[in-house]
Structures are given as structure tokens and as C-alpha cells.
Amino acid sequence: MREPSTPGTEIVLLGTAGGPRVRASRAGIASAVVLGGAVYLVDFGYGACRQVKLAGLDLSRLRAGFVTHLHSDHIADLANLLLFGWYQNLENLARPARLLGPGSRGGLPTAAADLGPREVACPDDPTPGFAATVRHLHQAFATDINDRMRDNGRSHPDRLLAAADIELPAGVPFDPATAPAPPMEPFRVYEDELVRVTAILVHHAPMTPAYAFRFDTAEGSVVFSGDTGPCDNVVTLATGADVLVHEAIDEQWVQRAYRGETARERAMVAHHATAHTPIREAGLIAQKAGVGTLVLSHLVPAELDRPRWHEAADAFDGRLIVGEDLIRIPLRR
Ligand SMILES: [Zn+2]
């Protein structure tokens, strides 16, 4: 394990796997931005908290966490941050850390073509937004939380981690069914003396709202695409950035994995074709945005027998980095 990191300005890829599967080779999607010792996290995939530890980052330096969307592979480790982080490191926080994520999509999406009627899980609240998700986690672990508050003298978790939904600015013509990522200007979601974080809607329907985030600092800038199909809003957000961390899917793997012979397989092919970005397209987006470095992360599949990730360089003149867990990338070369 590394020693706690020295002050610097860098991106740490904590986990680089996409999809809700337990993998031996990679942890689930999660990234960190480290600015002079302050820590900011983006997404909380499977194993994220352990990866924070393995990276030598200090959770008591956590300023804010940002969730791109509410798929489980992006928030599975949120419970560990809320419970273990709360118990272990966050008590030393100088001030409460902010946690920000998308609000509710407002209702269930229609079922994919051919699938027929679907059952509904948790019909009383089938599409909770981010803040409600955190409240539900508190509810699920209330026995533990109250025990430790009364027996161990812990503070209420809200005193350490303040969760809130990202509010879209008025006038953005967002509609979860028909316009999940309309053309728009980036908007500010967080700012402190070290960083300004802006967001924009991206195309990951039917999972909406889904966001990309941009961090602007005195030492450089980085954009995280979150999960998205090829999306002009990512180009808008990433224009002129030093680093773009973009998701990528091997579309040839999709064809091999889902042969399209059943309604479920056809639905999966359609999902992967519209909600994720083929490798070469990620390079094209980086080229259009004029970024210095493209980092591929949220790799699907996480294990690829014949790595094709470098094909992103076909359309991109800058530096390409294929993501690996725990690699560190300076914000500015
Ligand atoms: Zn997703």
C-alpha cells in the first residue's frame, strides 16, 4: 500500500470496470481528483473505498463526491462510504463533505420493445433520486447507525456527508423520455477555493438524468464523461480541457455477447448501442473537444482477450491512456 499522497494535482483512476459485475481484474468505476491534498471523488463503483485506501488517499481530506448517474455500478460502494468511511476516517473531516448526484427521473421508463409488461420493484418510490437513495441507505442501516451513535459516540452521518440532488437550471428543455441530453450550456454544481465543478446532461437513456462533470483548477482541467453514448454535450463540456476521462465499449464484444436471438438479447444490444460509446468514437469526441489527453475508463468488457482500446487513437491526435486501476495522471503534462 502507498503512503498517504503528498500534496499534488492529479487524477487517480480508482476503478476502471464498467457494468454491474464482480471482476477479479478491475474494481468498479470510480475516480479521484487530488488537489493539494484535498480529495474529490467521482462515482462509487464496487470496491471504491478499498481502492481509495490502496491509492493512499486520505478520506479525512474528502471535500466532495459526485455521482454521474444512479446505475448500481456507479454507486454500489456508496454504502461503504456512508458506513465505513463515516466510522473510520470521516470523523476527522474539517467540514462536512458534499455529495451530489442526479435527482429522480420522475417516473419509470417504458419497457424496451418486445419485453412485454414488467413487474415494478418498490412501487411506493420506484425511481428515487440521489438524496433519497442516501436516505434509503440510512434507513437500511439504521440499526447500525443508531447503535454506533449511542454506543460509540458517533455523529449523525448527515453531519459528515451532506447529500443533495443536482438541480438543473431553469429553461433546460430536459425530458427523461424524449430529451435526456438536449443541447445546453454547462452549469456550476460545486465550487471552493481549489476547484470549480460544472456539469452537463449526457445521453445514457433510459437512465436519466445522467451527467458529465468538469473540474477546473489553477493547475489544469479534467472532464469525466460518466456513462453516455456519443454526445455533443460532452464535446461542449470538454472543449479545451487538459484531460478527458471517457467511457468506452467494445462494440464487437456486444455482438459476440448478445446474439440478438431473444427479446432480452435484442434489448441488451439496443441498450449498448445507444447508451455507451464505441472505442473509436471516444477518440473522435476527444479530437472534437481538442483535449490534450484522452483516458479510457469504464471499460466494457473489463476483460478483453484482444485489446482494441488503442483504436481510439485512430481518430485522436493527442495522448491516449488506456485506464488501469490505481494509475495516477497529472492534470497538466
Ligand atoms: Zn450506467
Short mmCIF file of C-alpha atoms and ligand atoms in Angstrom, two decimals:
data_model
loop_
_atom_site.label_atom_id
_atom_site.label_comp_id
_atom_site.label_asym_id
_atom_site.label_seq_id
_atom_site.Cartn_x
_atom_site.Cartn_y
_atom_site.Cartn_z
CA MET A 1 0.00 0.00 0.00
CA ARG A 2 1.15 3.53 -0.75
CA GLU A 3 1.74 6.12 1.90
CA PRO A 4 -0.80 8.96 2.00
CA SER A 5 -0.16 11.04 -1.08
CA THR A 6 1.88 14.20 -0.92
CA PRO A 7 0.14 17.40 -2.00
CA GLY A 8 -0.15 17.49 -5.74
CA THR A 9 -2.63 17.82 -8.53
CA GLU A 10 -3.57 14.57 -10.15
CA ILE A 11 -6.31 12.24 -11.25
CA VAL A 12 -6.33 8.77 -9.73
CA LEU A 13 -8.28 6.05 -11.51
CA LEU A 14 -9.57 4.04 -8.57
CA GLY A 15 -11.60 1.51 -10.55
CA THR A 16 -11.97 1.19 -14.31
CA ALA A 17 -14.52 -1.58 -14.92
CA GLY A 18 -17.96 -0.83 -16.31
CA GLY A 19 -21.07 -2.86 -15.63
CA PRO A 20 -22.65 -4.41 -12.53
CA ARG A 21 -20.40 -7.45 -12.26
CA VAL A 22 -17.81 -8.50 -9.72
CA ARG A 23 -14.47 -8.65 -11.53
CA ALA A 24 -11.15 -10.06 -10.41
CA SER A 25 -9.10 -7.87 -12.74
CA ARG A 26 -10.56 -4.41 -12.11
CA ALA A 27 -12.55 -2.60 -9.45
CA GLY A 28 -15.81 -0.88 -10.32
CA ILE A 29 -15.82 2.58 -11.83
CA ALA A 30 -14.58 5.30 -9.50
CA SER A 31 -12.09 8.14 -9.86
CA ALA A 32 -10.45 10.74 -7.67
CA VAL A 33 -9.19 14.25 -8.28
CA VAL A 34 -6.50 15.26 -5.78
CA LEU A 35 -5.74 18.96 -5.40
CA GLY A 36 -3.08 19.91 -2.91
CA GLY A 37 -4.14 17.06 -0.65
CA ALA A 38 -7.89 17.75 -0.93
CA VAL A 39 -9.76 14.76 -2.34
CA TYR A 40 -12.77 14.80 -4.68
CA LEU A 41 -14.42 11.57 -5.80
CA VAL A 42 -16.40 10.80 -8.94
CA ASP A 43 -18.66 7.72 -8.73
CA PHE A 44 -18.52 4.92 -6.19
CA GLY A 45 -18.35 1.62 -8.07
CA TYR A 46 -17.72 -1.76 -6.47
CA GLY A 47 -14.62 -1.61 -4.26
CA ALA A 48 -14.18 2.18 -4.48
CA CYS A 49 -13.49 2.71 -0.78
CA ARG A 50 -10.84 -0.02 -0.69
CA GLN A 51 -9.26 1.48 -3.80
CA VAL A 52 -9.15 4.88 -2.05
CA LYS A 53 -7.14 3.20 0.68
CA LEU A 54 -4.88 1.32 -1.74
CA ALA A 55 -4.22 4.60 -3.57
CA GLY A 56 -3.03 6.13 -0.32
CA LEU A 57 -5.73 8.80 -0.33
CA ASP A 58 -6.98 10.17 2.94
CA LEU A 59 -10.77 10.19 3.28
CA SER A 60 -10.50 12.77 6.02
CA ARG A 61 -9.43 15.13 3.16
CA LEU A 62 -12.65 14.46 1.23
CA ARG A 63 -14.23 17.71 0.08
CA ALA A 64 -16.96 16.43 -2.24
CA GLY A 65 -18.22 13.39 -4.13
CA PHE A 66 -20.05 13.49 -7.45
CA VAL A 67 -22.29 10.76 -8.84
CA THR A 68 -22.81 10.78 -12.60
CA HIS A 69 -25.98 8.63 -12.55
CA LEU A 70 -27.74 6.10 -10.41
CA HIS A 71 -26.82 2.79 -12.05
CA SER A 72 -25.62 0.38 -9.39
CA ASP A 73 -22.14 0.00 -10.88
CA HIS A 74 -21.60 3.70 -10.09
CA ILE A 75 -22.99 3.74 -6.55
CA ALA A 76 -22.54 0.21 -5.18
CA ASP A 77 -19.84 1.39 -2.76
CA LEU A 78 -21.78 4.42 -1.58
CA ALA A 79 -22.98 2.39 1.39
CA ASN A 80 -19.36 1.65 2.33
CA LEU A 81 -18.51 5.35 2.20
CA LEU A 82 -21.54 6.18 4.32
CA LEU A 83 -20.89 3.47 6.88
CA PHE A 84 -17.21 2.53 6.96
CA GLY A 85 -15.96 5.96 5.85
CA TRP A 86 -18.19 7.55 8.44
CA TYR A 87 -16.85 5.22 11.12
CA GLN A 88 -13.21 5.27 10.14
CA ASN A 89 -11.95 8.47 8.55
CA LEU A 90 -14.66 10.99 8.06
CA GLU A 91 -14.84 11.84 11.76
CA ASN A 92 -11.65 13.82 11.17
CA LEU A 93 -13.16 15.93 8.41
CA ALA A 94 -12.58 19.63 8.89
CA ARG A 95 -16.02 20.32 7.44
CA PRO A 96 -18.86 18.15 6.09
CA ALA A 97 -18.19 16.74 2.63
CA ARG A 98 -20.78 17.39 -0.05
CA LEU A 99 -22.24 14.51 -2.03
CA LEU A 100 -24.04 15.46 -5.22
CA GLY A 101 -25.93 13.31 -7.71
CA PRO A 102 -28.87 13.32 -10.08
CA GLY A 103 -32.43 13.86 -8.94
CA SER A 104 -35.24 11.44 -9.70
CA ARG A 105 -36.13 10.85 -13.34
CA GLY A 106 -39.71 11.46 -12.19
CA GLY A 107 -41.24 8.14 -13.26
CA LEU A 108 -40.47 4.73 -14.65
CA PRO A 109 -39.14 4.38 -18.21
CA THR A 110 -41.23 2.43 -20.67
CA ALA A 111 -40.10 -1.17 -21.09
CA ALA A 112 -37.81 -1.93 -24.02
CA ALA A 113 -39.51 -3.15 -27.19
CA ASP A 114 -40.61 -6.82 -27.17
CA LEU A 115 -40.05 -7.31 -23.45
CA GLY A 116 -43.73 -7.12 -22.52
CA PRO A 117 -45.17 -5.99 -19.17
CA ARG A 118 -42.63 -5.75 -16.35
CA GLU A 119 -43.06 -6.02 -12.61
CA VAL A 120 -42.18 -2.96 -10.52
CA ALA A 121 -39.76 -3.10 -7.58
CA CYS A 122 -40.53 -0.76 -4.67
CA PRO A 123 -43.70 0.69 -6.26
CA ASP A 124 -44.01 3.33 -3.49
CA ASP A 125 -40.80 5.00 -4.73
CA PRO A 126 -39.55 3.22 -7.87
CA THR A 127 -37.14 5.93 -9.09
CA PRO A 128 -35.55 7.65 -6.08
CA GLY A 129 -33.06 10.42 -6.84
CA PHE A 130 -29.62 10.64 -5.27
CA ALA A 131 -30.54 12.31 -1.95
CA ALA A 132 -33.42 9.86 -1.49
CA THR A 133 -31.09 6.96 -2.28
CA VAL A 134 -28.77 8.10 0.53
CA ARG A 135 -31.77 8.40 2.88
CA HIS A 136 -32.85 4.87 1.92
CA LEU A 137 -29.32 3.62 2.70
CA HIS A 138 -29.51 5.28 6.12
CA GLN A 139 -32.87 3.58 6.63
CA ALA A 140 -31.48 0.18 5.60
CA PHE A 141 -28.59 0.53 8.07
CA ALA A 142 -30.48 2.46 10.77
CA THR A 143 -29.92 -0.26 13.37
CA ASP A 144 -26.15 0.01 12.89
CA ILE A 145 -26.07 3.81 12.63
CA ASN A 146 -28.14 4.40 15.77
CA ASP A 147 -26.20 1.75 17.66
CA ARG A 148 -22.89 3.42 16.87
CA MET A 149 -24.22 6.92 17.60
CA ARG A 150 -25.40 5.76 21.04
CA ASP A 151 -22.71 3.24 21.85
CA ASN A 152 -19.64 4.75 20.15
CA GLY A 153 -20.46 8.44 20.34
CA ARG A 154 -20.55 8.91 16.58
CA SER A 155 -22.13 11.97 15.00
CA HIS A 156 -25.15 11.69 12.75
CA PRO A 157 -23.87 10.76 9.26
CA ASP A 158 -25.50 13.90 7.81
CA ARG A 159 -23.05 15.98 9.87
CA LEU A 160 -20.20 14.48 7.85
CA LEU A 161 -21.68 13.78 4.44
CA ALA A 162 -24.31 16.19 3.15
CA ALA A 163 -26.13 14.61 0.21
CA ALA A 164 -28.17 16.66 -2.25
CA ASP A 165 -29.67 16.33 -5.70
CA ILE A 166 -28.20 18.31 -8.57
CA GLU A 167 -30.80 20.83 -9.71
CA LEU A 168 -30.98 21.54 -13.42
CA PRO A 169 -31.03 25.23 -14.27
CA ALA A 170 -34.41 26.64 -15.30
CA GLY A 171 -35.00 26.60 -19.02
CA VAL A 172 -33.07 23.43 -19.90
CA PRO A 173 -35.53 21.50 -22.13
CA PHE A 174 -34.83 18.18 -20.38
CA ASP A 175 -37.39 15.41 -20.71
CA PRO A 176 -36.46 11.96 -19.41
CA ALA A 177 -38.32 10.20 -22.23
CA THR A 178 -37.81 12.46 -25.24
CA ALA A 179 -34.86 14.79 -24.49
CA PRO A 180 -32.47 13.21 -21.96
CA ALA A 181 -29.49 15.33 -23.14
CA PRO A 182 -30.68 18.42 -25.02
CA PRO A 183 -28.04 20.88 -26.23
CA MET A 184 -27.22 23.12 -23.27
CA GLU A 185 -24.53 25.14 -21.56
CA PRO A 186 -22.56 23.61 -18.66
CA PHE A 187 -23.71 24.77 -15.25
CA ARG A 188 -21.93 25.06 -11.90
CA VAL A 189 -22.65 22.40 -9.28
CA TYR A 190 -19.81 22.98 -6.80
CA GLU A 191 -17.06 25.49 -6.07
CA ASP A 192 -14.44 26.03 -3.40
CA GLU A 193 -11.11 27.85 -3.34
CA LEU A 194 -9.42 24.99 -5.23
CA VAL A 195 -11.88 23.93 -7.89
CA ARG A 196 -14.97 24.81 -9.86
CA VAL A 197 -17.08 21.84 -10.93
CA THR A 198 -19.56 22.16 -13.79
CA ALA A 199 -21.99 19.60 -15.19
CA ILE A 200 -23.89 18.85 -18.37
CA LEU A 201 -26.52 16.26 -19.28
CA VAL A 202 -25.31 13.27 -21.29
CA HIS A 203 -27.11 10.52 -23.21
CA HIS A 204 -27.45 7.37 -21.13
CA ALA A 205 -31.18 6.85 -21.59
CA PRO A 206 -33.32 5.40 -20.19
CA MET A 207 -31.12 6.17 -17.15
CA THR A 208 -31.77 9.89 -16.80
CA PRO A 209 -30.71 12.40 -15.70
CA ALA A 210 -27.08 11.40 -16.32
CA TYR A 211 -24.24 13.90 -16.02
CA ALA A 212 -20.67 14.54 -17.12
CA PHE A 213 -18.55 16.68 -14.79
CA ARG A 214 -15.71 19.12 -15.44
CA PHE A 215 -13.15 20.16 -12.81
CA ASP A 216 -11.38 23.47 -13.48
CA THR A 217 -8.40 24.20 -11.26
CA ALA A 218 -5.41 26.52 -11.27
CA GLU A 219 -3.33 23.51 -12.31
CA GLY A 220 -5.47 22.31 -15.20
CA SER A 221 -8.83 20.79 -16.05
CA VAL A 222 -10.37 17.34 -16.34
CA VAL A 223 -13.73 16.10 -17.60
CA PHE A 224 -15.42 12.82 -16.65
CA SER A 225 -17.94 11.71 -19.26
CA GLY A 226 -19.86 9.36 -16.98
CA ASP A 227 -21.81 6.78 -18.96
CA THR A 228 -23.01 8.09 -22.29
CA GLY A 229 -23.47 7.30 -25.91
CA PRO A 230 -21.59 9.62 -28.25
CA CYS A 231 -22.87 13.01 -27.10
CA ASP A 232 -22.23 16.54 -28.34
CA ASN A 233 -22.72 17.83 -24.81
CA VAL A 234 -19.51 16.03 -23.80
CA VAL A 235 -17.71 17.93 -26.55
CA THR A 236 -19.24 21.17 -25.25
CA LEU A 237 -18.12 20.44 -21.69
CA ALA A 238 -14.68 19.10 -22.59
CA THR A 239 -13.66 21.76 -25.11
CA GLY A 240 -10.13 22.86 -24.28
CA ALA A 241 -9.79 20.60 -21.24
CA ASP A 242 -6.40 19.12 -20.39
CA VAL A 243 -7.76 15.62 -19.73
CA LEU A 244 -10.94 13.82 -20.78
CA VAL A 245 -11.77 10.60 -18.95
CA HIS A 246 -14.27 8.92 -21.27
CA GLU A 247 -16.13 5.65 -21.11
CA ALA A 248 -15.68 3.08 -23.90
CA ILE A 249 -17.32 -0.13 -25.01
CA ASP A 250 -16.05 -2.70 -27.46
CA GLU A 251 -18.99 -2.94 -29.84
CA GLN A 252 -17.59 -6.15 -31.35
CA TRP A 253 -17.86 -7.71 -27.89
CA VAL A 254 -21.52 -6.65 -27.71
CA GLN A 255 -22.21 -8.54 -30.92
CA ARG A 256 -20.46 -11.62 -29.56
CA ALA A 257 -22.05 -11.45 -26.10
CA TYR A 258 -25.64 -10.81 -27.18
CA ARG A 259 -26.53 -12.63 -30.36
CA GLY A 260 -29.94 -10.97 -30.64
CA GLU A 261 -31.88 -14.23 -30.69
CA THR A 262 -34.19 -13.41 -27.75
CA ALA A 263 -36.13 -10.27 -26.77
CA ARG A 264 -33.77 -9.78 -23.81
CA GLU A 265 -30.68 -10.07 -26.02
CA ARG A 266 -32.13 -7.63 -28.55
CA ALA A 267 -32.86 -5.19 -25.70
CA MET A 268 -29.27 -5.51 -24.44
CA VAL A 269 -27.83 -4.89 -27.94
CA ALA A 270 -30.04 -1.79 -28.31
CA HIS A 271 -29.01 -0.53 -24.85
CA HIS A 272 -25.29 -0.90 -25.54
CA ALA A 273 -25.65 0.68 -28.98
CA THR A 274 -27.21 3.90 -27.70
CA ALA A 275 -26.16 4.28 -24.07
CA HIS A 276 -22.40 3.67 -24.44
CA THR A 277 -19.60 4.89 -26.70
CA PRO A 278 -17.66 2.69 -29.14
CA ILE A 279 -13.87 2.89 -28.74
CA ARG A 280 -13.15 4.82 -31.93
CA GLU A 281 -15.98 7.31 -31.19
CA ALA A 282 -14.39 8.15 -27.84
CA GLY A 283 -11.28 9.21 -29.79
CA LEU A 284 -13.41 11.29 -32.14
CA ILE A 285 -15.06 13.11 -29.23
CA ALA A 286 -11.65 13.86 -27.68
CA GLN A 287 -10.45 15.17 -31.06
CA LYS A 288 -13.51 17.40 -31.48
CA ALA A 289 -13.07 18.78 -27.97
CA GLY A 290 -9.36 19.40 -28.54
CA VAL A 291 -8.27 17.86 -25.24
CA GLY A 292 -4.62 17.11 -24.55
CA THR A 293 -5.07 13.63 -23.07
CA LEU A 294 -7.83 11.05 -23.51
CA VAL A 295 -8.14 8.47 -20.76
CA LEU A 296 -10.39 5.49 -21.41
CA SER A 297 -12.15 4.16 -18.33
CA HIS A 298 -15.40 2.35 -17.51
CA LEU A 299 -14.16 -0.31 -19.90
CA VAL A 300 -16.75 -2.79 -21.16
CA PRO A 301 -15.93 -5.59 -21.15
CA ALA A 302 -13.48 -5.26 -18.27
CA GLU A 303 -11.58 -8.27 -19.60
CA LEU A 304 -10.92 -8.20 -23.30
CA ASP A 305 -8.95 -11.05 -24.85
CA ARG A 306 -7.77 -9.00 -27.82
CA PRO A 307 -7.40 -5.45 -26.51
CA ARG A 308 -8.78 -3.00 -29.03
CA TRP A 309 -8.72 0.06 -26.78
CA HIS A 310 -5.86 1.69 -28.71
CA GLU A 311 -8.16 2.06 -31.70
CA ALA A 312 -9.33 5.27 -30.01
CA ALA A 313 -6.04 6.76 -31.22
CA ASP A 314 -7.15 6.34 -34.85
CA ALA A 315 -9.33 9.43 -34.55
CA PHE A 316 -7.35 11.34 -31.91
CA ASP A 317 -4.07 13.24 -32.28
CA GLY A 318 -3.39 13.73 -28.54
CA ARG A 319 -2.09 11.38 -25.87
CA LEU A 320 -4.17 8.24 -25.23
CA ILE A 321 -4.09 6.41 -21.88
CA VAL A 322 -5.98 3.14 -21.50
CA GLY A 323 -7.21 3.14 -17.93
CA GLU A 324 -5.85 0.77 -15.30
CA ASP A 325 -6.85 0.68 -11.65
CA LEU A 326 -4.77 2.95 -9.40
CA ILE A 327 -2.83 4.76 -12.11
CA ARG A 328 -2.18 8.44 -11.45
CA ILE A 329 -2.35 11.08 -14.16
CA PRO A 330 -1.11 14.64 -13.64
CA LEU A 331 -3.74 17.19 -14.60
CA ARG A 332 -1.27 19.00 -16.80
CA ARG A 333 1.56 17.31 -18.68
ZN ZN B 1 -24.70 3.38 -16.46
#
